[in-house]
């Protein structure tokens, strides 16, 4: 369930008033999990995965390494809790649990940003997933 949150700002310049309106969807567990899943989808191309990262192309290599590692360990279960949203930014706690004896990790304050009509992973979220996958972050 999404509910738009609307903010309007006004600026005055050269006798003109310009209004800017922007809508941000309330961050839900489902939306953030969908963003994580899409950014680390082994069936998606590097370009498609990068579309789910706020840093786009910069995150490609790290996201590919996460996928490569998960192909070795198996797909983890993911959980997103403690969502705190401020405008078009949100933080959440991501819990990653790998199958077998690979263990689980919890990453508080993982960042997300609402861009281009969807929630995307910020660098802190990508790096959390990279750390859980035992790979370097960009």
Tab-separated table of C-alpha atoms in Angstrom:
chain	number	residue	atom	x	y	z
A	1	UNK	CA	0.000	0.000	0.000
A	2	UNK	CA	1.469	3.288	-1.065
A	3	UNK	CA	0.327	6.749	-0.152
A	4	UNK	CA	1.777	9.748	-1.965
A	5	UNK	CA	3.351	12.432	0.127
A	6	UNK	CA	3.354	15.808	-1.572
A	7	UNK	CA	5.608	18.742	-0.858
A	8	UNK	CA	5.556	22.100	-2.574
A	9	UNK	CA	8.319	24.688	-2.504
A	10	UNK	CA	8.273	28.172	-4.007
A	11	UNK	CA	11.140	30.346	-5.157
A	12	UNK	CA	11.020	33.991	-6.238
A	13	UNK	CA	13.315	35.337	-8.930
A	14	UNK	CA	13.145	38.277	-11.379
A	15	UNK	CA	9.555	38.976	-10.353
A	16	UNK	CA	8.437	35.443	-11.126
A	17	UNK	CA	7.263	32.801	-8.709
A	18	UNK	CA	8.124	29.244	-9.617
A	19	UNK	CA	6.417	26.345	-7.904
A	20	UNK	CA	7.912	22.922	-7.716
A	21	UNK	CA	5.803	19.907	-6.801
A	22	UNK	CA	7.212	16.485	-6.132
A	23	UNK	CA	5.556	13.264	-5.027
A	24	UNK	CA	7.283	10.609	-2.971
A	25	UNK	CA	5.770	7.234	-2.183
A	26	UNK	CA	5.856	6.087	1.428
A	27	UNK	CA	8.596	3.456	1.763
A	28	UNK	CA	7.209	0.026	2.614
A	29	UNK	CA	8.977	-3.214	3.476
A	30	UNK	CA	7.687	-4.728	0.234
A	31	UNK	CA	9.003	-1.867	-1.927
A	32	UNK	CA	12.449	-1.929	-0.323
A	33	UNK	CA	12.658	-5.732	-0.585
A	34	UNK	CA	11.616	-5.456	-4.250
A	35	UNK	CA	14.416	-2.932	-4.832
A	36	UNK	CA	16.977	-5.226	-3.172
A	37	UNK	CA	15.709	-8.204	-5.164
A	38	UNK	CA	15.837	-6.341	-8.476
A	39	UNK	CA	19.303	-4.903	-7.763
A	40	UNK	CA	20.654	-8.391	-7.043
A	41	UNK	CA	18.590	-10.435	-9.519
A	42	UNK	CA	20.863	-13.081	-11.069
A	43	UNK	CA	18.640	-13.185	-14.167
A	44	UNK	CA	18.936	-9.457	-14.840
A	45	UNK	CA	21.627	-7.701	-16.841
A	46	UNK	CA	24.202	-5.444	-15.173
A	47	UNK	CA	22.432	-2.441	-16.678
A	48	UNK	CA	19.033	-3.514	-15.334
A	49	UNK	CA	20.428	-4.204	-11.858
A	50	UNK	CA	22.146	-0.800	-11.813
A	51	UNK	CA	18.772	0.874	-12.453
A	52	UNK	CA	17.859	-0.091	-8.879
A	53	UNK	CA	20.858	1.682	-7.342
A	54	UNK	CA	20.793	5.435	-6.736
A	55	UNK	CA	24.403	5.547	-7.983
A	56	UNK	CA	23.494	3.666	-11.168
A	57	UNK	CA	26.527	2.705	-13.254
A	58	UNK	CA	28.894	3.266	-10.343
A	59	UNK	CA	27.269	0.365	-8.461
A	60	UNK	CA	27.310	-2.120	-11.390
A	61	UNK	CA	30.500	-4.000	-10.514
A	62	UNK	CA	29.589	-4.343	-6.840
A	63	UNK	CA	26.086	-5.593	-7.654
A	64	UNK	CA	27.563	-8.127	-10.104
A	65	UNK	CA	29.966	-9.381	-7.432
A	66	UNK	CA	27.078	-9.779	-4.987
A	67	UNK	CA	25.223	-11.879	-7.577
A	68	UNK	CA	28.345	-13.946	-8.312
A	69	UNK	CA	28.823	-14.736	-4.629
A	70	UNK	CA	25.161	-15.597	-4.152
A	71	UNK	CA	25.367	-18.026	-7.054
A	72	UNK	CA	27.978	-19.845	-4.937
A	73	UNK	CA	26.261	-19.665	-1.534
A	74	UNK	CA	22.634	-19.793	-2.617
A	75	UNK	CA	20.043	-17.058	-2.430
A	76	UNK	CA	19.636	-15.600	1.057
A	77	UNK	CA	16.434	-14.729	2.801
A	78	UNK	CA	16.070	-10.987	3.269
A	79	UNK	CA	14.176	-8.914	5.769
A	80	UNK	CA	13.713	-5.148	6.010
A	81	UNK	CA	12.630	-3.565	9.292
A	82	UNK	CA	12.833	-0.278	11.187
A	83	UNK	CA	12.049	1.899	8.161
A	84	UNK	CA	12.489	5.618	8.830
A	85	UNK	CA	11.587	7.964	5.992
A	86	UNK	CA	12.401	11.638	5.565
A	87	UNK	CA	11.067	12.958	2.268
A	88	UNK	CA	12.575	10.992	-0.611
A	89	UNK	CA	15.164	9.248	1.594
A	90	UNK	CA	14.704	6.292	3.919
A	91	UNK	CA	16.853	4.137	6.132
A	92	UNK	CA	16.078	0.597	7.191
A	93	UNK	CA	17.647	-2.389	8.878
A	94	UNK	CA	18.454	-5.113	6.345
A	95	UNK	CA	18.873	-8.671	7.618
A	96	UNK	CA	20.509	-11.142	5.242
A	97	UNK	CA	20.441	-14.864	6.125
A	98	UNK	CA	22.219	-17.323	3.848
A	99	UNK	CA	21.226	-20.995	3.616
A	100	UNK	CA	23.234	-23.645	5.414
A	101	UNK	CA	25.983	-22.511	7.747
A	102	UNK	CA	26.807	-19.287	5.896
A	103	UNK	CA	25.251	-17.251	8.687
A	104	UNK	CA	23.203	-14.086	8.867
A	105	UNK	CA	24.041	-10.400	9.074
A	106	UNK	CA	22.072	-7.376	10.217
A	107	UNK	CA	22.768	-3.916	8.798
A	108	UNK	CA	20.999	-0.958	10.437
A	109	UNK	CA	20.810	2.430	8.699
A	110	UNK	CA	20.945	1.054	5.157
A	111	UNK	CA	19.877	3.869	2.840
A	112	UNK	CA	17.303	4.078	0.078
A	113	UNK	CA	16.259	6.961	-2.163
A	114	UNK	CA	13.079	7.529	-4.146
A	115	UNK	CA	14.200	8.339	-7.704
A	116	UNK	CA	12.524	8.004	-11.089
A	117	UNK	CA	9.307	6.718	-9.528
A	118	UNK	CA	10.794	3.915	-7.432
A	119	UNK	CA	12.823	3.248	-4.311
A	120	UNK	CA	16.496	2.587	-5.080
A	121	UNK	CA	19.421	1.407	-2.985
A	122	UNK	CA	21.850	4.053	-1.830
A	123	UNK	CA	25.524	3.240	-1.401
A	124	UNK	CA	25.085	2.234	2.256
A	125	UNK	CA	22.518	-0.442	1.304
A	126	UNK	CA	24.650	-1.733	-1.590
A	127	UNK	CA	27.678	-1.893	0.712
A	128	UNK	CA	25.665	-3.739	3.363
A	129	UNK	CA	24.742	-6.390	0.798
A	130	UNK	CA	28.346	-6.493	-0.440
A	131	UNK	CA	29.633	-7.035	3.090
A	132	UNK	CA	27.168	-9.894	3.618
A	133	UNK	CA	28.386	-11.379	0.316
A	134	UNK	CA	32.032	-11.070	1.398
A	135	UNK	CA	32.871	-8.733	-1.456
A	136	UNK	CA	34.230	-5.178	-1.713
A	137	UNK	CA	32.004	-2.187	-2.217
A	138	UNK	CA	32.563	0.598	-4.720
